[in-house]
mmCIF file of C-alpha atoms and ligand atoms in Angstrom:
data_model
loop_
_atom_site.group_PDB
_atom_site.id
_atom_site.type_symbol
_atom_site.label_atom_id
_atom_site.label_comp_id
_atom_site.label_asym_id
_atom_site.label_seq_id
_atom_site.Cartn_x
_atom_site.Cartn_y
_atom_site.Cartn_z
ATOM 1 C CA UNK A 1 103.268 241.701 89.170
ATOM 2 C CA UNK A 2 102.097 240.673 85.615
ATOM 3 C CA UNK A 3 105.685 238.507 85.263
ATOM 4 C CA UNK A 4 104.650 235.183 84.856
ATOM 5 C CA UNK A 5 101.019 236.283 83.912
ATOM 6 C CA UNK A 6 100.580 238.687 81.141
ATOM 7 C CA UNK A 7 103.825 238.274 80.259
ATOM 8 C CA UNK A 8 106.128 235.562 80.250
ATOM 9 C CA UNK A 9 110.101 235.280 80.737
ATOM 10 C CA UNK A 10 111.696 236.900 77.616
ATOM 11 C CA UNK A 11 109.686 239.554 77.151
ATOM 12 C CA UNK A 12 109.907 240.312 80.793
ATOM 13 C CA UNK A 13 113.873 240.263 80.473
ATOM 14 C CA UNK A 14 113.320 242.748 77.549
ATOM 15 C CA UNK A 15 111.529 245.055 79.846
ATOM 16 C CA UNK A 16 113.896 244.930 83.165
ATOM 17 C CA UNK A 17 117.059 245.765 80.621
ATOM 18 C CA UNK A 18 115.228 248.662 78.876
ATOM 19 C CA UNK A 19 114.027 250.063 82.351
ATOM 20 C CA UNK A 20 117.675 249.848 83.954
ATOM 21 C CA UNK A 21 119.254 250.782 80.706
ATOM 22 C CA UNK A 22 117.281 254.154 81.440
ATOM 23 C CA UNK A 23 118.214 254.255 85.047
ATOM 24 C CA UNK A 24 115.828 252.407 86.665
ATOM 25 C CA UNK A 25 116.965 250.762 89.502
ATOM 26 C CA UNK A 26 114.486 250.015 91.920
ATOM 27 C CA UNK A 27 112.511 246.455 91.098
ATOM 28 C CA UNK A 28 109.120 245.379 93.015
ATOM 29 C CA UNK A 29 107.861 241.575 93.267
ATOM 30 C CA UNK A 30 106.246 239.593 95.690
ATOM 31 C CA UNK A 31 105.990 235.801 96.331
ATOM 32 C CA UNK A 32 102.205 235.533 96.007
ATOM 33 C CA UNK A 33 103.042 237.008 92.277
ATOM 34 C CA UNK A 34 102.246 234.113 89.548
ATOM 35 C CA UNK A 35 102.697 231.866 92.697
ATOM 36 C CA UNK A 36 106.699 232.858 92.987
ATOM 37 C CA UNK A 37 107.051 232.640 89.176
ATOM 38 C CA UNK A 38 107.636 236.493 89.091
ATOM 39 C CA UNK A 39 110.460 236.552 91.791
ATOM 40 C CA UNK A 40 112.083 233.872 89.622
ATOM 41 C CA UNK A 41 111.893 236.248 86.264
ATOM 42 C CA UNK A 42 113.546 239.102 87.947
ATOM 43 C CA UNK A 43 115.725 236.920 90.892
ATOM 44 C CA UNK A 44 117.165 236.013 86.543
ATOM 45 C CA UNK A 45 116.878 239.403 84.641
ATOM 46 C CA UNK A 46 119.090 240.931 87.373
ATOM 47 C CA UNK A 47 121.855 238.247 87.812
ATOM 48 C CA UNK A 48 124.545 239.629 86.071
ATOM 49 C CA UNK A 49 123.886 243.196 88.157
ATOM 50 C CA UNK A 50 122.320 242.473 91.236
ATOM 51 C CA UNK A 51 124.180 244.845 93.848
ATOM 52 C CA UNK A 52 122.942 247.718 91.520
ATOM 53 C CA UNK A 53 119.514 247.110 92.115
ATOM 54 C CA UNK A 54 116.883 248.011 95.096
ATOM 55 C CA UNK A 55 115.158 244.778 95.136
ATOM 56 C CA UNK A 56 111.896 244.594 96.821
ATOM 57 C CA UNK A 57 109.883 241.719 97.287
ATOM 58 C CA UNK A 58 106.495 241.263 99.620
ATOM 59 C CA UNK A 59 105.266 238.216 102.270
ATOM 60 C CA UNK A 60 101.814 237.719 103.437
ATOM 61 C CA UNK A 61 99.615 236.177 100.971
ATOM 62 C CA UNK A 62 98.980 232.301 101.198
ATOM 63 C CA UNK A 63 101.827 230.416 99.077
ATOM 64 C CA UNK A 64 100.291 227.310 99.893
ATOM 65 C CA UNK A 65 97.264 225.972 101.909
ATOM 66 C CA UNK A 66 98.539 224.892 105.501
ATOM 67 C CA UNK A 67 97.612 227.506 108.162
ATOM 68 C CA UNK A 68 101.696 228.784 108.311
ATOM 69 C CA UNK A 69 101.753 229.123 104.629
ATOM 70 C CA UNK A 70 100.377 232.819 104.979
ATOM 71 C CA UNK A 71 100.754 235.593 107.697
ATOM 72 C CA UNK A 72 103.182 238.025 109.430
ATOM 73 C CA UNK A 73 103.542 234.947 112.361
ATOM 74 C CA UNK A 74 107.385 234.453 113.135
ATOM 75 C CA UNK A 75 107.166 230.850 111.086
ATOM 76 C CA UNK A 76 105.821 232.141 107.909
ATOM 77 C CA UNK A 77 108.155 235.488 107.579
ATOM 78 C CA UNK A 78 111.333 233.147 107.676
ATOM 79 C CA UNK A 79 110.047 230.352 106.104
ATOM 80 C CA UNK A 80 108.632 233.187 103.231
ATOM 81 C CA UNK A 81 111.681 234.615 103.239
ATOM 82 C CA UNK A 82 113.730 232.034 102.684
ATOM 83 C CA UNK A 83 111.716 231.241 99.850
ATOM 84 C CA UNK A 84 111.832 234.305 98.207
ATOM 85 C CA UNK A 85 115.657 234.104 98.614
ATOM 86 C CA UNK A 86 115.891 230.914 96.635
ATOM 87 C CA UNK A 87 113.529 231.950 93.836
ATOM 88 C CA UNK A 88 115.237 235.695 93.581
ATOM 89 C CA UNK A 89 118.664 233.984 93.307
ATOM 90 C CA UNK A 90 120.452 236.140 95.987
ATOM 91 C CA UNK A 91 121.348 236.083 99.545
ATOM 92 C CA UNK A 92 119.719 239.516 100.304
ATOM 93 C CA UNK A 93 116.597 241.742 99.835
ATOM 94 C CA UNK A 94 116.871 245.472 99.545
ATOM 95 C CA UNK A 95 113.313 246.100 101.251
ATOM 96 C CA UNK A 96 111.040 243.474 102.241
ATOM 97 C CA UNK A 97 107.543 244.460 102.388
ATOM 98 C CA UNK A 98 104.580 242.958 104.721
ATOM 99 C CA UNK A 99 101.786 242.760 101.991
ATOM 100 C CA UNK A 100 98.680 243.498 104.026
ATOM 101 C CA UNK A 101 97.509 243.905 107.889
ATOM 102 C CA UNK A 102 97.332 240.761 109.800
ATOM 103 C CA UNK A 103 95.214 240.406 112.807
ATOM 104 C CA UNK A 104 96.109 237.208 113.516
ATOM 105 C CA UNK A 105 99.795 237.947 114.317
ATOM 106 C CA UNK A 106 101.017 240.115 117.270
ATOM 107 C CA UNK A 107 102.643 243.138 115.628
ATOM 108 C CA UNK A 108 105.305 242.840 118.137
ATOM 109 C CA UNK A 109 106.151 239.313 116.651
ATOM 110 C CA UNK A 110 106.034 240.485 113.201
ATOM 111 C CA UNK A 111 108.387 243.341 113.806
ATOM 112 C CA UNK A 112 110.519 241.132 116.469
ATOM 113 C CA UNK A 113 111.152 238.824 113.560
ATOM 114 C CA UNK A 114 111.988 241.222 111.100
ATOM 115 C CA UNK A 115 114.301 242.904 112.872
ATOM 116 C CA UNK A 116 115.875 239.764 112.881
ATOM 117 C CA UNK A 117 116.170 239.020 109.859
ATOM 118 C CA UNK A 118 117.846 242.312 109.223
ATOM 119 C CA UNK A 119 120.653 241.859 111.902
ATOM 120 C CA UNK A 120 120.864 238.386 110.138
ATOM 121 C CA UNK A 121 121.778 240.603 106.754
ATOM 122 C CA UNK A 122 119.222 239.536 104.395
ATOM 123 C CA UNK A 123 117.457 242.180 104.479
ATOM 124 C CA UNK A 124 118.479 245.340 104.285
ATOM 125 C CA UNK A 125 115.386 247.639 105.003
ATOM 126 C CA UNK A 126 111.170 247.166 105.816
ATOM 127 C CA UNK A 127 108.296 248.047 104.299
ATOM 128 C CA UNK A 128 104.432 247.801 104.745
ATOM 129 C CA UNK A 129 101.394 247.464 102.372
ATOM 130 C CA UNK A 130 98.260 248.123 102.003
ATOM 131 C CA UNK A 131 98.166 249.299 105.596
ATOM 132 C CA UNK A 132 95.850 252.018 107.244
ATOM 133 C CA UNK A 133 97.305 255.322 109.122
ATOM 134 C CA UNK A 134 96.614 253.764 112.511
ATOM 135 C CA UNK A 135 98.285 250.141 111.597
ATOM 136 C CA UNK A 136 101.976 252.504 110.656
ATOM 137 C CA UNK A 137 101.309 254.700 113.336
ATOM 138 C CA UNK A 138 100.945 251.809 116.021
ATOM 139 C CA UNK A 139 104.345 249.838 114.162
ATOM 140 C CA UNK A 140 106.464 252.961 114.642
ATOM 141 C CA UNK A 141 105.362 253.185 118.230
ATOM 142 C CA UNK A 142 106.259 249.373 118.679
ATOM 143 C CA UNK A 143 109.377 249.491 117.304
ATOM 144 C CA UNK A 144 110.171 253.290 118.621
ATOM 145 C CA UNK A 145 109.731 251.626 121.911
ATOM 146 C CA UNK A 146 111.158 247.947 122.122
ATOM 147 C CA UNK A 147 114.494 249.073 119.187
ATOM 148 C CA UNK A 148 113.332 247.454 116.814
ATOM 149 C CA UNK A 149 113.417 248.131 113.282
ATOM 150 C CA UNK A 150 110.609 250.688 111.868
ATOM 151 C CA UNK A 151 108.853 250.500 108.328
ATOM 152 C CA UNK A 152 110.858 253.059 105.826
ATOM 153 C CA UNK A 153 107.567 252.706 102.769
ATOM 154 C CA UNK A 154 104.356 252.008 102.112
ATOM 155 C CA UNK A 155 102.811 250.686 99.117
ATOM 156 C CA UNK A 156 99.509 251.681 98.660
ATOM 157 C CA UNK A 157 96.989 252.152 95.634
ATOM 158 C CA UNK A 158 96.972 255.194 94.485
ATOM 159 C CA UNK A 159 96.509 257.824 91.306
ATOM 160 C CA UNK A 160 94.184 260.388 90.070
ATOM 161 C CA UNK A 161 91.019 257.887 90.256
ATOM 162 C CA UNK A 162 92.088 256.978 93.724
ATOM 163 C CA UNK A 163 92.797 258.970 96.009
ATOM 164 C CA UNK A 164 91.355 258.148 99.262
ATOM 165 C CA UNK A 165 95.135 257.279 101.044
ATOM 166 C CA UNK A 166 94.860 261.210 101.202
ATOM 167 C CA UNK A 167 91.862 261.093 104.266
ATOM 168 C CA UNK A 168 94.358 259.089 106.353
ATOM 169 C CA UNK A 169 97.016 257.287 105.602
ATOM 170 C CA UNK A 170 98.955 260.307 103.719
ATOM 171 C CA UNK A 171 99.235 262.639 106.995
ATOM 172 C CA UNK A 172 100.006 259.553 109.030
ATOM 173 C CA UNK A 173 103.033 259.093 106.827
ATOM 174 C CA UNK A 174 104.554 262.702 106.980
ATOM 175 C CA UNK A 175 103.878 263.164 110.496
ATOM 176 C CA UNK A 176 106.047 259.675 111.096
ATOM 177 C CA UNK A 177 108.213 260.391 107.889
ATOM 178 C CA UNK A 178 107.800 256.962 105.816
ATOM 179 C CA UNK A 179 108.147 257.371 101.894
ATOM 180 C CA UNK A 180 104.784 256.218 99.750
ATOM 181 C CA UNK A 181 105.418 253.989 96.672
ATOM 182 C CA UNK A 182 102.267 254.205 94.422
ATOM 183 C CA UNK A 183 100.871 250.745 93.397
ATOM 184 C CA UNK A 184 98.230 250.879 90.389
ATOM 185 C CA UNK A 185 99.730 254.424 89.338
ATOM 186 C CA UNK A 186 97.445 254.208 86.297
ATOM 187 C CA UNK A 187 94.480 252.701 87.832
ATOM 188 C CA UNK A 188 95.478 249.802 86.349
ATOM 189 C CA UNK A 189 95.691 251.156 82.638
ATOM 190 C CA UNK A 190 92.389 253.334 82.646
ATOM 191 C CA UNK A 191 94.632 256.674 82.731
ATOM 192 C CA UNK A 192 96.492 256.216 79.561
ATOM 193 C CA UNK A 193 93.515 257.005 77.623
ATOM 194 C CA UNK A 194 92.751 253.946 76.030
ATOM 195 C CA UNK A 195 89.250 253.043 76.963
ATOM 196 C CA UNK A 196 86.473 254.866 75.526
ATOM 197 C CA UNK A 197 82.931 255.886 77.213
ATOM 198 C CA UNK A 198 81.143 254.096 75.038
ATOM 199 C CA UNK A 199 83.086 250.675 74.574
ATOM 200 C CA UNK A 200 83.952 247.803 76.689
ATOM 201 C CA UNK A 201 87.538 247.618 77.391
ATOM 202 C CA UNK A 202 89.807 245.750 74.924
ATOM 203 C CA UNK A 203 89.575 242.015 74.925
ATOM 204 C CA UNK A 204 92.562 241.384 76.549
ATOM 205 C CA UNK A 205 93.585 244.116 78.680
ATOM 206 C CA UNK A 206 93.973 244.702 82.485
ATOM 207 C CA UNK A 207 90.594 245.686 82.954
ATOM 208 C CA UNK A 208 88.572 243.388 80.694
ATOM 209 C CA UNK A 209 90.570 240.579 82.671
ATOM 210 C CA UNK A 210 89.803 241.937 86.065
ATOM 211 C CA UNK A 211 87.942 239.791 88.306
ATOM 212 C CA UNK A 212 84.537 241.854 89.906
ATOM 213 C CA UNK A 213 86.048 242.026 93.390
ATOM 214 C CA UNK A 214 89.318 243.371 92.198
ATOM 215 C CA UNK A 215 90.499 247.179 92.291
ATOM 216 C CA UNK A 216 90.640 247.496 88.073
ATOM 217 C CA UNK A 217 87.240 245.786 87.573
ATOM 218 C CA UNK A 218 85.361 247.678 84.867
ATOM 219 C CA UNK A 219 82.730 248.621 86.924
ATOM 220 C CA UNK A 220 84.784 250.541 89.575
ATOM 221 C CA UNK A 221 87.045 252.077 86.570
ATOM 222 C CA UNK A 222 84.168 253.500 83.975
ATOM 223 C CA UNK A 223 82.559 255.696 86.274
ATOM 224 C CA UNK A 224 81.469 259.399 85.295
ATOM 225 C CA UNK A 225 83.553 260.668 87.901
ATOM 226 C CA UNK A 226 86.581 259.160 86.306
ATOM 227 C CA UNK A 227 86.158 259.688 82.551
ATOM 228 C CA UNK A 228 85.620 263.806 83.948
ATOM 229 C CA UNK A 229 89.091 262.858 85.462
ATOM 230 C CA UNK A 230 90.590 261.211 82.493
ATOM 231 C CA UNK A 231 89.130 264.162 80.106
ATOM 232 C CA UNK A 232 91.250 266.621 82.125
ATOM 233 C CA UNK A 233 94.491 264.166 82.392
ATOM 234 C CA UNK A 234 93.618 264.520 77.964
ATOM 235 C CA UNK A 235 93.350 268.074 77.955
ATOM 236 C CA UNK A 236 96.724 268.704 79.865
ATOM 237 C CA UNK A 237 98.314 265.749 77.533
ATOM 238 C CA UNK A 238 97.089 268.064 74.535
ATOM 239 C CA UNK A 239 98.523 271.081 75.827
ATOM 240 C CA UNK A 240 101.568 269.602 76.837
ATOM 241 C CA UNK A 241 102.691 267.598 73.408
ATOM 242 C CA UNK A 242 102.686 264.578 76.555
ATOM 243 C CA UNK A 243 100.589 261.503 76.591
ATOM 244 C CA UNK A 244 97.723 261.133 78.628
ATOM 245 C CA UNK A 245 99.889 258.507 81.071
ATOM 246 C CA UNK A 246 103.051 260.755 81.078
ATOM 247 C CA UNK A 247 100.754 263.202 82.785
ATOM 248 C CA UNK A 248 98.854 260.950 84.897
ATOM 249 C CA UNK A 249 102.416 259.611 86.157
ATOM 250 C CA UNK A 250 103.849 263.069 86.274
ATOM 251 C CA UNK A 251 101.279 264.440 88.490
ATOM 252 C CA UNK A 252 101.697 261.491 91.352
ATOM 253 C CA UNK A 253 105.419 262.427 91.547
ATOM 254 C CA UNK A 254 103.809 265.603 92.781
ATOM 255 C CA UNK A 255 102.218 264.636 95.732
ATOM 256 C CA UNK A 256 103.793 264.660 99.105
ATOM 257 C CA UNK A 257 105.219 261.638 100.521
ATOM 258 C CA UNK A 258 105.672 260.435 97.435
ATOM 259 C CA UNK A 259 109.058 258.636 96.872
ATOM 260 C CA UNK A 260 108.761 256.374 93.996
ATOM 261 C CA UNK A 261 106.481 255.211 91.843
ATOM 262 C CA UNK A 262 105.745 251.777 90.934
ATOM 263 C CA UNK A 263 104.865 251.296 87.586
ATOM 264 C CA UNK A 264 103.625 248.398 85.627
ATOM 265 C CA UNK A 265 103.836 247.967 81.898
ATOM 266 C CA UNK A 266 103.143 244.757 79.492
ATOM 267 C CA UNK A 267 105.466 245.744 76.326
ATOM 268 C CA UNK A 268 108.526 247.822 75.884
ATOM 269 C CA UNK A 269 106.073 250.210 74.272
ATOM 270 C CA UNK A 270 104.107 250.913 76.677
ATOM 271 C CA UNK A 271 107.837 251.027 79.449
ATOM 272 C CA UNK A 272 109.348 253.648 76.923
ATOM 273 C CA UNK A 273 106.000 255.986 77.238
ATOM 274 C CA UNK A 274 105.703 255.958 80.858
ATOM 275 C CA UNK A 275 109.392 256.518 81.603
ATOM 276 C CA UNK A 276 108.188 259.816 79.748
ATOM 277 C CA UNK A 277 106.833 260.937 82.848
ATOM 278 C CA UNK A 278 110.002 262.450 83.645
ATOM 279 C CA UNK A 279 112.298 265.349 82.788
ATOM 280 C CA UNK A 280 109.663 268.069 82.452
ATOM 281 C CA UNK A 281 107.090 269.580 84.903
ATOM 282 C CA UNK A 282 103.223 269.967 85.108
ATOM 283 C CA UNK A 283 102.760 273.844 86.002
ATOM 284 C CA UNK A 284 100.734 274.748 89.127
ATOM 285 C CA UNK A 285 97.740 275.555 87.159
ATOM 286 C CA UNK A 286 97.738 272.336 85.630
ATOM 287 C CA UNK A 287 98.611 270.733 89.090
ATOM 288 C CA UNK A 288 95.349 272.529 90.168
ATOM 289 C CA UNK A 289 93.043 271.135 87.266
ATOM 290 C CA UNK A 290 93.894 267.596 88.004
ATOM 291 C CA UNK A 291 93.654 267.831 91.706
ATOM 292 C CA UNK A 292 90.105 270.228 91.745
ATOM 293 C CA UNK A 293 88.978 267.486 89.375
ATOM 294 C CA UNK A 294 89.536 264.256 90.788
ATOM 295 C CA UNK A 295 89.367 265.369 94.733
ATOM 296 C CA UNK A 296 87.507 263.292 96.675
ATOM 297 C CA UNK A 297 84.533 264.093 98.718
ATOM 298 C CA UNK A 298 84.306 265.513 102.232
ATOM 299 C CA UNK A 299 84.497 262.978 104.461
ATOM 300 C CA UNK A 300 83.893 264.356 108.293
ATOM 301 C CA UNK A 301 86.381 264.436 110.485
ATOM 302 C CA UNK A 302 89.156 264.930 107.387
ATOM 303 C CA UNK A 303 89.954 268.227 106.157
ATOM 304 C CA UNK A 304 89.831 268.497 102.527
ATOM 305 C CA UNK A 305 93.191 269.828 100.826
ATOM 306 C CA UNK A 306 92.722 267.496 101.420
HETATM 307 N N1 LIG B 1 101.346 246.231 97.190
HETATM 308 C C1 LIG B 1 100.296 245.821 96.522
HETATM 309 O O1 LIG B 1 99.317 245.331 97.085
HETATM 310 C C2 LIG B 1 100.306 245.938 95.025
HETATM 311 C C3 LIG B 1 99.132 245.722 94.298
HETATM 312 C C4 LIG B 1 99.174 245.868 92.926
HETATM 313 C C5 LIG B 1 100.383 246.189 92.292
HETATM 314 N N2 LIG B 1 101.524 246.358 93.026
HETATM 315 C C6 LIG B 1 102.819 246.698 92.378
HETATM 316 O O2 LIG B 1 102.693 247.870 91.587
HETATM 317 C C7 LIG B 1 103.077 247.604 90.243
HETATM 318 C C8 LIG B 1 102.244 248.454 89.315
HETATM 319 O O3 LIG B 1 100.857 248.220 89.525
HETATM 320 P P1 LIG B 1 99.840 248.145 88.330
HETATM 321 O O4 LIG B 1 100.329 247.175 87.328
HETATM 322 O O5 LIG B 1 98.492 247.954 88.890
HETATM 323 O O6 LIG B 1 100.019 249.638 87.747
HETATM 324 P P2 LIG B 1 99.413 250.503 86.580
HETATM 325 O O7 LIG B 1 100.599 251.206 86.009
HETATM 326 O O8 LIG B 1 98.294 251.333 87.087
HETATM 327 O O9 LIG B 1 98.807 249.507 85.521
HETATM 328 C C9 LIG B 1 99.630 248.780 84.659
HETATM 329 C C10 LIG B 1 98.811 248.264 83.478
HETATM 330 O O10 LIG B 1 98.304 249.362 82.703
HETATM 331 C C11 LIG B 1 98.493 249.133 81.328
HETATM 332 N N3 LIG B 1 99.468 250.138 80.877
HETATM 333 C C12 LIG B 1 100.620 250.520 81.514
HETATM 334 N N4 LIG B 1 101.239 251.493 80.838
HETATM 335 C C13 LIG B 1 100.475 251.751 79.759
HETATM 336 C C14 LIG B 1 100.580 252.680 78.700
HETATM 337 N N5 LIG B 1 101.614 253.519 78.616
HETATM 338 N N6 LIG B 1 99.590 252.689 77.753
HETATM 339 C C15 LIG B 1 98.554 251.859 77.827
HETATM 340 N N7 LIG B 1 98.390 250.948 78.823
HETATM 341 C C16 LIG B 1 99.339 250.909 79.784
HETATM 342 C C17 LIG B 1 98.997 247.677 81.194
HETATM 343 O O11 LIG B 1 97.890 246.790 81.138
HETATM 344 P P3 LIG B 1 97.142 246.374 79.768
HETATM 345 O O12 LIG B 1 98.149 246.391 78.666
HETATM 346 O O13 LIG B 1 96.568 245.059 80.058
HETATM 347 O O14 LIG B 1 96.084 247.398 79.608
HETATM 348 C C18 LIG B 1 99.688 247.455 82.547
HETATM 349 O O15 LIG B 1 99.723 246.108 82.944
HETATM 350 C C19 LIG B 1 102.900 246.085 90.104
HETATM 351 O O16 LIG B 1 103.699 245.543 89.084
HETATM 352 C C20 LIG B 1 103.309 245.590 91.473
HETATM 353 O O17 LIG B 1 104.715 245.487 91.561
HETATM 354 C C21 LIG B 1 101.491 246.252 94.370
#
């Protein structure tokens, strides 16, 4: 997401070769990113290895200002599609992702067209974002019941300062079986441990950038409830000989439904650390630290294990 933005096209190359020099293989974009300038930095970085890679990519955001140039409508999906195609440099996409809810478009259209586009072959499987429990619940039953494809993911936000996918939209995925990939695994930065109580964030940074209606904006991030959270996430990293993002990371991998997590980083630096989330295990006790401290509140009807 910050291809194109924070960073630009060499240093973005330098980060897709260390990440699938280390294994990494799966690689999220979306068109809406730096107006399709992202999809063209990776559609690039991966030319030379393409078929080894689980591309994703995401429709629904306005690419332009006519009424079809946004939406889950029949028009838009191909026509975004296509798109994406050209700027990724390929003839397929591994999962494409509907970015958001759209109550303009009949589900049944969205997932007619889809489905489509799969038995066309460019696309191999599809995703949903940013969707509530009821909105995957209702698409599996659609599909379930006219054959047509189902959602296999769901990105949604989510880490140790937020959890509320856990009222909801977490037992709506295991009851259905679709896999969660985190978005904003870091809360956008705040979990590595580098913003401090008493300081405004780093000229510069994620969260110093962040506009007042977005998820990272300072003002949801420096709460009291989340430095409480964060001063746990340094205690374990202390105990551990792990960074404070290594454990952050390391925890999310732990909860159910999980089945990757997408991170984002702006140097090699900061790649190298959070690939450190792997290879070694929280304990239960420290499992139950992080989770007693960052639960969220009761919320009636929702039983909290949540
Ligand atoms: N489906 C959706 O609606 C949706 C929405 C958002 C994102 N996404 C996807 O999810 C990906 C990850 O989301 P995100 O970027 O919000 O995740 P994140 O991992 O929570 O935040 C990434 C930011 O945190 C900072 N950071 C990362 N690692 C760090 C480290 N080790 N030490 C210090 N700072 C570190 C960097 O910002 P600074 O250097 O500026 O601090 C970086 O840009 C995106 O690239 C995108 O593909 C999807």
């Amino acid at each position: 997401m910050t291809f194109g933005r924070e960073i630009d096209e060499v240093p973005a190359f330098e980060l897709i070769a260390r990440y699938l020099e280390a294994g990494g293989n799966f690689l999220d974009t979306a068109d809406v990113y730096s107006a399709g300038r992202s999809e063209e930095i990776v559609g690039k970085a991966i030319e030379h290895c393409r078929a080894d890679v689980v591309l994703a990519t995401k429709v629904r955001f306005p690419m332009g200002n006519g009424p079809n140039d946004q939406g889950l409508s029949r028009k838009h999906l191909i026509q975004g599609l296509e798109a994406s195609l050209r700027r990724l440099n390929t003839d397929y996409i591994d999962l494409y992702q509907v970015h958001g809810w759209d109550a303009h478009a009949p589900l049944e259209e969205t997932l007619s067209a889809l489905s489509a586009l799969v038995r066309q072959g460019k696309v191999r499987y599809i995703g949903a974002s940013n969707f509530a429990g009821w909105q995957l619940v209702k698409a599996l039953s659609i599909s379930e019941s006219r054959g047509f494809e189902k959602f296999v993911s769901v990105q949604l936000q989510y880490s140790l300062v937020e959890r509320s996918i856990e009222y909801e939209i977490v037992p709506a995925c295991q009851e259905i079986g679709i896999g969660i990939i985190p978005w904003g695994p870091l809360g956008q930065g705040f979990l590595s441990g580098k913003y401090r109580r008493d300081q405004l964030p780093p000229e510069g940074s994620r969260l110093a950038t962040a506009e007042p209606d977005w998820e990272e904006h300072w003002s949801r991030r420096a709460t009291e409830v989340n430095w409480h959270i964060l001063d746990a996430v340094q205690s374990i990293a202390g105990e551990t000989g792990r960074s404070a993002s290594q454990v952050a990371l390391n925890w999310l991998l732990h909860q159910p439904a999980v089945s990757a997590v997408s991170v984002g980083a702006r140097s090699t630096a900061q790649l190298d650390e959070n690939l450190g989330a792997v290879g070694w295990e929280l304990t239960e006790e420290q499992l139950g630290r992080l989770d007693v401290v960052s639960r969220p509140r009761r919320m009636y009807p929702y039983p909290n294990r949540l």
